[in-house]
Coordinates of C-alpha atoms and ligand atoms in Angstrom, one line a residue:
M1480 CA -0.3 0.1 0.3
N1481 CA 1.2 3.8 0.3
A1482 CA 0.8 6.6 2.3
V1483 CA 1.9 9.9 3.2
S1484 CA 3.4 9.8 5.9
L1485 CA 4.4 13.7 7.7
L1486 CA 7.2 13.7 10.2
F1487 CA 6.9 16.8 12.6
H1488 CA 9.1 17.5 15.5
D1489 CA 8.5 20.0 18.5
V1490 CA 5.4 22.4 18.8
Y1491 CA 6.4 25.6 21.3
A1492 CA 5.3 28.7 22.4
A1493 CA 7.6 31.6 22.7
D1494 CA 11.1 28.9 23.0
P1495 CA 12.5 26.5 20.5
R1496 CA 14.3 24.8 23.7
E1497 CA 10.8 24.0 25.8
S1498 CA 10.7 20.8 24.9
G1499 CA 13.2 18.0 22.8
F1500 CA 16.7 17.8 21.9
A1501 CA 18.4 21.6 22.5
S1502 CA 20.4 22.0 19.7
D1503 CA 20.9 24.4 16.9
A1504 CA 20.2 21.5 14.2
A1505 CA 17.4 20.0 16.1
D1506 CA 15.4 24.0 16.6
R1507 CA 15.3 23.8 12.9
Y1508 CA 12.4 20.9 12.7
K1509 CA 11.2 22.5 15.6
L1510 CA 7.1 24.9 14.7
S1511 CA 6.1 27.2 17.3
V1512 CA 2.4 26.6 17.9
A1513 CA 1.3 29.5 15.6
D1514 CA 2.8 27.7 12.0
F1515 CA 1.7 24.2 13.8
N1516 CA -1.7 25.0 13.8
A1517 CA -1.6 26.7 10.6
Q1518 CA -0.5 23.0 8.7
L1519 CA -3.2 21.4 10.9
L1520 CA -5.7 24.1 9.7
G1521 CA -4.9 23.3 6.1
L1522 CA -5.2 19.2 7.3
A1523 CA -8.2 19.9 8.2
R1524 CA -9.1 22.0 4.9
V1525 CA -8.3 18.9 2.7
R1526 CA -9.2 15.8 4.8
R1527 CA -12.0 14.7 6.8
D1528 CA -11.6 11.4 7.1
A1529 CA -8.2 11.0 9.8
P1530 CA -5.1 9.7 9.8
L1531 CA -4.0 6.0 9.8
L1532 CA -3.0 4.5 12.7
A1533 CA -0.3 1.7 12.5
S1534 CA -2.2 0.4 15.4
Q1535 CA -5.4 -0.3 13.8
P1536 CA -5.9 -3.8 12.6
G1537 CA -3.8 -5.1 9.8
G1538 CA -1.8 -2.2 10.3
L1539 CA -0.1 -0.7 7.4
K1540 CA 0.7 -3.3 5.5
A1541 CA -2.9 -4.5 5.2
S1542 CA -4.5 -3.2 1.5
G1543 CA -7.9 -2.5 0.0
C1544 CA -9.0 -2.0 4.3
H1545 CA -9.1 1.6 4.0
A1546 CA -11.6 4.2 3.6
T1547 CA -9.4 6.4 1.9
K1548 CA -7.7 5.3 -1.6
N1549 CA -4.9 8.5 0.1
P1550 CA -3.9 7.2 3.9
F1551 CA -2.1 9.8 6.0
L1552 CA -0.6 9.3 9.0
I1553 CA 0.9 11.8 11.9
T1554 CA 4.9 11.1 13.5
V1555 CA 6.3 12.7 15.3
D1556 CA 9.5 12.5 16.5
D1557 CA 11.9 12.1 19.8
G1558 CA 9.1 12.1 22.5
G1559 CA 9.6 15.9 23.7
V1560 CA 6.9 17.2 26.0
S1561 CA 4.9 19.4 24.0
Y1562 CA 3.4 15.8 22.1
Y1563 CA 1.2 16.1 25.7
T1564 CA 0.9 19.7 26.1
M1565 CA 0.7 20.6 22.5
L1566 CA -0.3 18.5 20.3
A1567 CA -2.0 15.6 21.3
D1568 CA -5.2 18.2 22.3
R1569 CA -5.0 20.4 18.7
L1570 CA -4.8 16.2 16.8
E1571 CA -7.9 15.2 19.3
A1572 CA -9.9 18.1 18.9
L1573 CA -10.0 16.8 15.5
G1574 CA -10.9 13.6 15.6
W1575 CA -7.2 13.4 15.2
L1576 CA -4.6 10.4 16.9
G1577 CA -1.1 10.3 15.8
H1578 CA 2.1 8.5 15.9
C1579 CA 5.1 10.1 19.8
L1580 CA 8.8 8.2 19.0
I1581 CA 10.0 8.2 21.8
S1582 CA 14.4 8.9 22.5
T1583 CA 13.7 6.8 25.7
D1584 CA 16.4 7.6 27.7
A1585 CA 15.5 10.7 27.1
I1586 CA 12.3 10.1 29.5
G1587 CA 11.1 12.4 32.4
S1588 CA 14.7 14.7 32.1
R1589 CA 14.1 18.1 30.7
G1590 CA 11.6 19.5 28.3
F1591 CA 11.0 15.6 27.3
L1592 CA 7.5 13.5 27.7
D1593 CA 7.6 11.5 31.8
A1594 CA 6.6 8.0 31.9
A1595 CA 2.6 9.6 33.7
Q1596 CA 2.6 12.2 30.6
I1597 CA 3.3 8.7 27.5
R1598 CA 1.0 6.2 29.8
E1599 CA -1.6 8.7 29.7
L1600 CA -1.1 9.5 25.8
D1601 CA -1.4 5.5 25.3
A1602 CA -4.2 5.0 26.8
R1603 CA -5.9 8.5 25.1
G1604 CA -5.1 6.2 21.5
H1605 CA -1.6 7.7 20.3
V1606 CA 0.1 5.0 18.8
I1607 CA 3.4 5.2 20.7
G1608 CA 6.9 4.1 19.6
S1609 CA 10.6 4.2 19.9
H1610 CA 12.6 6.9 18.3
S1611 CA 16.0 4.2 19.3
A1612 CA 17.5 4.9 23.3
S1613 CA 19.9 7.6 23.2
H1614 CA 19.5 8.8 19.8
P1615 CA 22.7 8.0 17.9
S1616 CA 23.9 10.8 15.5
R1617 CA 24.6 8.7 13.1
F1618 CA 22.3 5.7 13.2
S1619 CA 22.8 3.4 9.9
A1620 CA 27.2 4.2 11.1
C1621 CA 26.9 2.0 14.5
S1622 CA 27.6 -1.6 14.9
V1623 CA 25.0 -4.1 14.6
D1624 CA 25.3 -5.0 18.0
H1625 CA 24.8 -1.2 19.2
M1626 CA 22.3 -1.3 16.6
Q1627 CA 19.8 -3.7 18.6
Q1628 CA 21.6 -2.4 21.5
E1629 CA 19.7 0.6 20.7
W1630 CA 15.8 -1.0 19.8
T1631 CA 15.6 -4.1 22.2
R1632 CA 16.8 -1.2 24.9
S1633 CA 14.3 1.1 23.9
R1634 CA 11.3 -1.2 22.9
Q1635 CA 12.1 -3.0 26.5
V1636 CA 11.7 0.4 28.2
L1637 CA 8.4 1.6 26.5
E1638 CA 6.9 -1.8 27.3
D1639 CA 7.3 -2.3 31.0
L1640 CA 6.3 1.6 30.9
L1641 CA 2.9 0.3 29.0
G1642 CA 2.3 -3.1 29.6
H1643 CA 1.7 -3.6 26.5
E1644 CA 4.0 -5.0 22.6
V1645 CA 5.4 -1.9 20.9
I1646 CA 6.6 -2.8 17.6
V1647 CA 6.6 1.3 16.1
A1648 CA 9.6 3.0 15.2
S1649 CA 11.5 5.2 13.9
V1650 CA 15.1 6.3 12.6
P1651 CA 16.9 8.5 14.6
G1652 CA 18.1 12.0 12.2
G1653 CA 16.9 10.1 9.0
Y1654 CA 20.2 7.5 9.4
Y1655 CA 17.9 4.5 7.5
S1656 CA 20.2 1.7 6.1
R1657 CA 18.5 -2.1 5.2
T1658 CA 20.6 -2.8 8.7
V1659 CA 19.0 -0.7 10.2
A1660 CA 15.2 -2.0 10.1
H1661 CA 17.2 -5.6 10.2
A1662 CA 18.4 -4.4 13.3
A1663 CA 14.9 -3.0 14.2
R1664 CA 12.9 -6.5 13.0
E1665 CA 16.1 -8.3 15.3
A1666 CA 14.8 -6.4 18.3
G1667 CA 10.6 -7.3 17.9
L1668 CA 9.7 -4.4 16.2
R1669 CA 7.5 -4.7 12.6
M1670 CA 7.3 -1.3 11.6
L1671 CA 10.2 1.4 10.8
F1672 CA 9.1 4.8 10.4
T1673 CA 12.4 6.5 8.2
S1674 CA 12.4 10.9 6.9
E1675 CA 12.5 9.3 3.1
P1676 CA 10.3 11.0 1.4
I1677 CA 8.6 8.9 0.0
T1678 CA 4.4 7.1 -0.8
S1679 CA 5.4 3.2 -1.1
I1680 CA 6.0 0.8 2.3
H1681 CA 8.3 -1.8 1.6
D1682 CA 8.4 -4.9 3.6
E1683 CA 12.4 -5.8 4.8
Q1684 CA 12.6 -9.3 6.3
G1685 CA 9.3 -8.6 7.9
C1686 CA 10.1 -4.9 9.1
A1687 CA 7.2 -2.8 7.0
V1688 CA 9.7 0.4 6.2
I1689 CA 7.5 3.4 5.6
G1690 CA 8.7 6.6 4.7
R1691 CA 7.5 10.0 5.2
F1692 CA 7.6 13.2 4.2
P1693 CA 9.2 16.9 7.2
I1694 CA 7.0 19.4 7.8
R1695 CA 10.3 21.7 8.8
R1696 CA 11.0 25.6 10.5
G1697 CA 10.3 27.9 7.8
D1698 CA 8.0 25.8 5.1
A1699 CA 4.8 27.5 3.6
P1700 CA 2.2 26.8 5.8
D1701 CA 0.2 25.1 3.8
T1702 CA 3.0 22.6 2.9
A1703 CA 1.3 19.2 4.7
Q1704 CA -1.9 20.5 3.2
R1705 CA -0.5 20.0 0.1
L1706 CA 1.2 17.3 1.0
V1707 CA -1.5 15.0 1.3
L1708 CA -3.2 16.3 -1.6
P1709 CA -4.3 13.2 -4.6
A1710 CA -1.8 15.6 -6.8
P1711 CA 1.7 14.1 -6.2
W1712 CA 3.6 17.5 -7.2
T1713 CA 4.8 18.1 -3.9
R1714 CA 5.7 15.2 -2.9
W1715 CA 7.8 14.9 -5.7
S1716 CA 10.0 18.1 -5.2
A1717 CA 10.2 16.9 -1.6
W1718 CA 11.9 13.5 -3.0
T1719 CA 14.3 15.6 -5.6
T1720 CA 15.1 17.9 -2.9
W1721 CA 15.8 14.7 -0.2
N1722 CA 18.2 13.0 -3.1
A1723 CA 20.0 16.2 -3.6
K1724 CA 20.6 16.1 0.0
G1725 CA 21.4 12.3 -0.4
L1726 CA 24.3 12.8 -2.6
I1727 CA 26.2 15.2 -0.3
K1728 CA 25.2 13.6 3.6
P1729 CA 27.8 10.9 3.3
L1730 CA 30.7 13.4 1.8
L1731 CA 29.9 16.3 4.5
G1732 CA 28.8 14.7 8.5
P1733 CA 28.4 17.3 10.2
A1734 CA 29.6 20.3 8.1
Y1735 CA 26.2 19.0 6.2
T1736 CA 23.6 21.3 7.8
R1737 CA 25.0 24.1 7.0
V1738 CA 26.1 23.4 3.6
A1739 CA 22.8 22.1 3.0
D1740 CA 21.3 25.4 3.8
F1741 CA 23.2 27.4 1.7
V1742 CA 23.5 25.3 -1.3
L1743 CA 19.7 24.4 -0.8
G1744 CA 18.4 28.2 0.9
H1745 CA 16.9 26.3 3.4
G1746 CA 17.0 27.7 6.8
Ligands
LIG2204 ZN1 14.8 12.4 16.6

Protein backbone atom coordinates (compact mmCIF):
# COMPACT_ATOMS: atom_id res chain seq x y z
CA MET A 1 0.00 0.00 0.00
CA ASN A 2 0.93 3.65 -0.19
CA ALA A 3 0.50 6.29 2.49
CA VAL A 4 1.66 9.85 3.07
CA SER A 5 3.33 9.90 6.48
CA LEU A 6 4.01 13.36 7.84
CA LEU A 7 6.94 13.94 10.20
CA PHE A 8 6.69 16.62 12.86
CA HIS A 9 8.97 17.42 15.80
CA ASP A 10 8.42 19.67 18.80
CA VAL A 11 5.97 22.55 18.98
CA TYR A 12 6.72 25.53 21.24
CA ALA A 13 4.90 28.54 22.67
CA ALA A 14 7.80 30.97 23.09
CA ASP A 15 11.16 29.20 22.86
CA PRO A 16 12.19 26.13 20.81
CA ARG A 17 14.18 24.93 23.83
CA GLU A 18 10.92 24.32 25.75
CA SER A 19 10.61 20.84 24.27
CA GLY A 20 12.86 18.13 22.89
CA PHE A 21 16.57 18.16 22.14
CA ALA A 22 18.36 21.44 22.69
CA SER A 23 20.59 22.14 19.71
CA ASP A 24 20.57 24.37 16.65
CA ALA A 25 20.09 21.29 14.46
CA ALA A 26 17.07 20.15 16.49
CA ASP A 27 15.58 23.64 16.53
CA ARG A 28 15.43 23.64 12.73
CA TYR A 29 12.63 21.09 12.90
CA LYS A 30 10.56 22.69 15.66
CA LEU A 31 7.44 24.70 14.87
CA SER A 32 5.92 27.57 16.81
CA VAL A 33 2.40 26.83 17.96
CA ALA A 34 1.04 29.29 15.38
CA ASP A 35 2.93 27.52 12.59
CA PHE A 36 1.75 24.11 13.80
CA ASN A 37 -1.85 25.32 14.00
CA ALA A 38 -1.60 26.58 10.42
CA GLN A 39 -0.31 23.21 9.17
CA LEU A 40 -3.05 21.36 11.05
CA LEU A 41 -5.76 23.72 9.79
CA GLY A 42 -4.54 23.15 6.25
CA LEU A 43 -4.73 19.39 6.72
CA ALA A 44 -8.24 19.61 8.18
CA ARG A 45 -9.29 21.76 5.22
CA VAL A 46 -8.57 19.01 2.71
CA ARG A 47 -9.02 15.84 4.79
CA ARG A 48 -12.25 14.79 6.48
CA ASP A 49 -10.86 11.31 7.16
CA ALA A 50 -8.76 10.69 10.25
CA PRO A 51 -5.08 9.84 9.83
CA LEU A 52 -4.27 6.16 9.79
CA LEU A 53 -2.67 4.52 12.82
CA ALA A 54 -0.11 1.73 12.79
CA SER A 55 -2.11 0.09 15.59
CA GLN A 56 -5.26 -0.26 13.48
CA PRO A 57 -6.33 -3.78 12.55
CA GLY A 58 -4.13 -4.96 9.71
CA GLY A 59 -1.62 -2.21 10.42
CA LEU A 60 0.02 -0.50 7.50
CA LYS A 61 0.74 -3.55 5.44
CA ALA A 62 -2.92 -4.21 4.81
CA SER A 63 -4.40 -3.01 1.56
CA GLY A 64 -7.90 -2.43 0.31
CA CYS A 65 -9.47 -2.17 3.76
CA HIS A 66 -9.11 1.53 4.36
CA ALA A 67 -11.80 4.12 3.85
CA THR A 68 -9.55 6.22 1.67
CA LYS A 69 -7.30 5.44 -1.27
CA ASN A 70 -4.85 8.06 -0.15
CA PRO A 71 -4.26 7.47 3.58
CA PHE A 72 -2.09 9.79 5.61
CA LEU A 73 -0.39 9.45 8.99
CA ILE A 74 0.94 11.86 11.57
CA THR A 75 4.21 11.02 13.29
CA VAL A 76 6.18 13.07 15.80
CA ASP A 77 9.81 12.27 16.60
CA ASP A 78 11.99 12.56 19.69
CA GLY A 79 9.55 12.35 22.63
CA GLY A 80 9.59 16.04 23.55
CA VAL A 81 7.05 17.11 26.17
CA SER A 82 5.15 19.16 23.60
CA TYR A 83 3.45 16.02 22.29
CA TYR A 84 1.58 16.05 25.59
CA THR A 85 1.29 19.79 26.16
CA MET A 86 0.64 20.99 22.59
CA LEU A 87 0.09 18.34 19.96
CA ALA A 88 -2.22 15.72 21.46
CA ASP A 89 -5.06 18.11 22.34
CA ARG A 90 -4.90 19.78 18.95
CA LEU A 91 -5.03 16.47 17.11
CA GLU A 92 -7.83 15.15 19.29
CA ALA A 93 -9.88 18.31 18.73
CA LEU A 94 -10.11 17.15 15.12
CA GLY A 95 -10.87 13.59 16.18
CA TRP A 96 -7.35 12.61 15.17
CA LEU A 97 -4.50 10.64 16.77
CA GLY A 98 -0.81 10.39 15.97
CA HIS A 99 2.36 8.40 16.50
CA CYS A 100 4.63 9.55 19.32
CA LEU A 101 8.15 8.18 18.74
CA ILE A 102 10.37 8.45 21.77
CA SER A 103 14.12 8.41 22.42
CA THR A 104 13.72 6.52 25.66
CA ASP A 105 16.95 7.54 27.45
CA ALA A 106 15.49 11.07 27.59
CA ILE A 107 12.22 10.09 29.30
CA GLY A 108 11.62 12.31 32.31
CA SER A 109 14.45 14.73 31.61
CA ARG A 110 13.88 18.44 31.07
CA GLY A 111 11.81 19.13 27.95
CA PHE A 112 10.83 15.47 27.47
CA LEU A 113 7.77 13.36 28.21
CA ASP A 114 7.71 11.57 31.54
CA ALA A 115 6.37 8.08 32.21
CA ALA A 116 2.93 9.23 33.37
CA GLN A 117 2.44 11.40 30.28
CA ILE A 118 3.46 8.54 27.97
CA ARG A 119 1.00 6.19 29.70
CA GLU A 120 -1.77 8.74 29.38
CA LEU A 121 -1.09 9.35 25.68
CA ASP A 122 -1.18 5.59 25.13
CA ALA A 123 -4.50 5.35 26.99
CA ARG A 124 -5.90 8.18 24.85
CA GLY A 125 -5.14 6.12 21.74
CA HIS A 126 -1.92 7.63 20.44
CA VAL A 127 0.57 5.08 19.13
CA ILE A 128 3.72 5.03 21.26
CA GLY A 129 6.88 3.86 19.53
CA SER A 130 10.65 3.91 19.75
CA HIS A 131 13.00 6.54 18.32
CA SER A 132 16.01 4.53 19.57
CA ALA A 133 17.28 4.78 23.14
CA SER A 134 20.05 7.39 23.00
CA HIS A 135 19.40 9.00 19.58
CA PRO A 136 22.89 8.25 18.12
CA SER A 137 23.97 11.03 15.77
CA ARG A 138 24.55 8.73 12.80
CA PHE A 139 22.55 5.60 13.42
CA SER A 140 23.42 3.84 10.15
CA ALA A 141 27.14 4.15 11.01
CA CYS A 142 26.68 2.24 14.30
CA SER A 143 27.72 -1.43 14.52
CA VAL A 144 24.95 -4.00 14.17
CA ASP A 145 25.34 -4.85 17.86
CA HIS A 146 24.98 -1.22 18.84
CA MET A 147 21.89 -0.83 16.65
CA GLN A 148 20.27 -3.87 18.20
CA GLN A 149 21.07 -2.66 21.71
CA GLU A 150 19.48 0.71 20.92
CA TRP A 151 16.26 -0.83 19.56
CA THR A 152 16.04 -3.54 22.22
CA ARG A 153 16.65 -1.23 25.18
CA SER A 154 14.22 1.36 23.90
CA ARG A 155 11.47 -1.15 23.11
CA GLN A 156 11.90 -2.81 26.50
CA VAL A 157 11.61 0.49 28.38
CA LEU A 158 8.38 1.33 26.54
CA GLU A 159 6.87 -2.12 26.98
CA ASP A 160 7.68 -2.10 30.72
CA LEU A 161 6.13 1.32 30.99
CA LEU A 162 2.96 0.55 29.01
CA GLY A 163 2.45 -3.11 29.83
CA HIS A 164 1.86 -4.09 26.23
CA GLU A 165 3.78 -4.83 23.06
CA VAL A 166 5.52 -2.02 21.15
CA ILE A 167 6.24 -2.68 17.48
CA VAL A 168 6.61 0.78 15.89
CA ALA A 169 9.79 2.83 15.61
CA SER A 170 11.41 5.67 13.67
CA VAL A 171 15.05 6.09 12.67
CA PRO A 172 16.90 8.93 14.47
CA GLY A 173 18.12 11.63 12.10
CA GLY A 174 16.82 9.67 9.13
CA TYR A 175 20.06 7.67 8.97
CA TYR A 176 18.45 4.60 7.47
CA SER A 177 20.05 1.54 5.92
CA ARG A 178 18.77 -1.97 5.39
CA THR A 179 20.93 -3.05 8.33
CA VAL A 180 19.07 -0.55 10.51
CA ALA A 181 15.78 -2.23 9.53
CA HIS A 182 17.17 -5.72 10.09
CA ALA A 183 18.39 -4.72 13.56
CA ALA A 184 14.96 -3.26 14.33
CA ARG A 185 13.25 -6.46 13.22
CA GLU A 186 15.70 -8.51 15.27
CA ALA A 187 14.66 -6.43 18.30
CA GLY A 188 11.00 -7.25 17.65
CA LEU A 189 9.93 -4.08 15.84
CA ARG A 190 7.60 -4.51 12.86
CA MET A 191 7.17 -1.00 11.47
CA LEU A 192 9.98 1.45 10.89
CA PHE A 193 9.51 5.05 9.78
CA THR A 194 12.41 6.59 7.87
CA SER A 195 12.87 10.18 6.62
CA GLU A 196 12.88 9.33 2.93
CA PRO A 197 10.01 11.28 1.37
CA ILE A 198 8.23 8.44 -0.43
CA THR A 199 4.71 7.03 -0.09
CA SER A 200 5.38 3.37 -0.86
CA ILE A 201 5.77 0.95 2.03
CA HIS A 202 8.09 -1.99 1.56
CA ASP A 203 8.83 -5.09 3.55
CA GLU A 204 12.36 -5.61 4.83
CA GLN A 205 12.55 -9.14 6.26
CA GLY A 206 9.31 -8.76 8.20
CA CYS A 207 9.68 -5.09 9.04
CA ALA A 208 7.47 -2.62 7.14
CA VAL A 209 9.64 0.34 6.10
CA ILE A 210 7.65 3.54 5.71
CA GLY A 211 8.93 6.82 4.27
CA ARG A 212 7.96 10.21 5.68
CA PHE A 213 7.64 13.84 4.61
CA PRO A 214 9.10 16.24 7.19
CA ILE A 215 7.45 19.56 8.06
CA ARG A 216 10.15 21.95 9.21
CA ARG A 217 10.61 25.47 10.48
CA GLY A 218 10.21 27.92 7.59
CA ASP A 219 8.00 25.64 5.46
CA ALA A 220 5.00 27.31 3.84
CA PRO A 221 1.85 27.12 6.05
CA ASP A 222 0.11 24.89 3.49
CA THR A 223 2.98 22.38 3.15
CA ALA A 224 1.24 19.56 5.06
CA GLN A 225 -2.00 20.26 3.21
CA ARG A 226 -0.33 20.03 -0.20
CA LEU A 227 1.56 16.86 0.75
CA VAL A 228 -1.66 14.92 1.50
CA LEU A 229 -3.49 15.95 -1.66
CA PRO A 230 -3.81 13.28 -4.35
CA ALA A 231 -1.75 15.40 -6.79
CA PRO A 232 1.88 14.28 -6.50
CA TRP A 233 3.69 17.59 -7.22
CA THR A 234 4.58 18.62 -3.69
CA ARG A 235 5.65 15.10 -2.77
CA TRP A 236 7.76 14.93 -5.93
CA SER A 237 9.47 18.18 -5.07
CA ALA A 238 10.20 16.93 -1.52
CA TRP A 239 11.72 13.79 -2.98
CA THR A 240 13.98 15.54 -5.49
CA THR A 241 15.22 17.93 -2.79
CA TRP A 242 15.93 15.01 -0.47
CA ASN A 243 17.88 13.25 -3.19
CA ALA A 244 19.98 16.33 -3.88
CA LYS A 245 20.88 16.30 -0.18
CA GLY A 246 21.55 12.56 -0.33
CA LEU A 247 24.41 13.13 -2.73
CA ILE A 248 26.34 15.31 -0.32
CA LYS A 249 25.17 14.03 3.08
CA PRO A 250 27.61 11.08 3.36
CA LEU A 251 30.57 13.25 2.38
CA LEU A 252 30.05 16.05 4.83
CA GLY A 253 28.94 14.42 8.06
CA PRO A 254 28.43 17.00 10.82
CA ALA A 255 29.04 19.93 8.48
CA TYR A 256 26.15 18.72 6.35
CA THR A 257 23.39 20.87 7.84
CA ARG A 258 25.34 24.10 7.43
CA VAL A 259 26.37 23.32 3.87
CA ALA A 260 22.89 22.07 2.99
CA ASP A 261 21.49 25.39 4.17
CA PHE A 262 23.90 27.17 1.87
CA VAL A 263 23.42 24.94 -1.18
CA LEU A 264 19.67 24.53 -0.91
CA GLY A 265 18.82 27.95 0.48
CA HIS A 266 16.99 26.55 3.46
CA GLY A 267 16.82 27.75 7.06
ZN1 LIG B 1 15.12 12.54 16.24
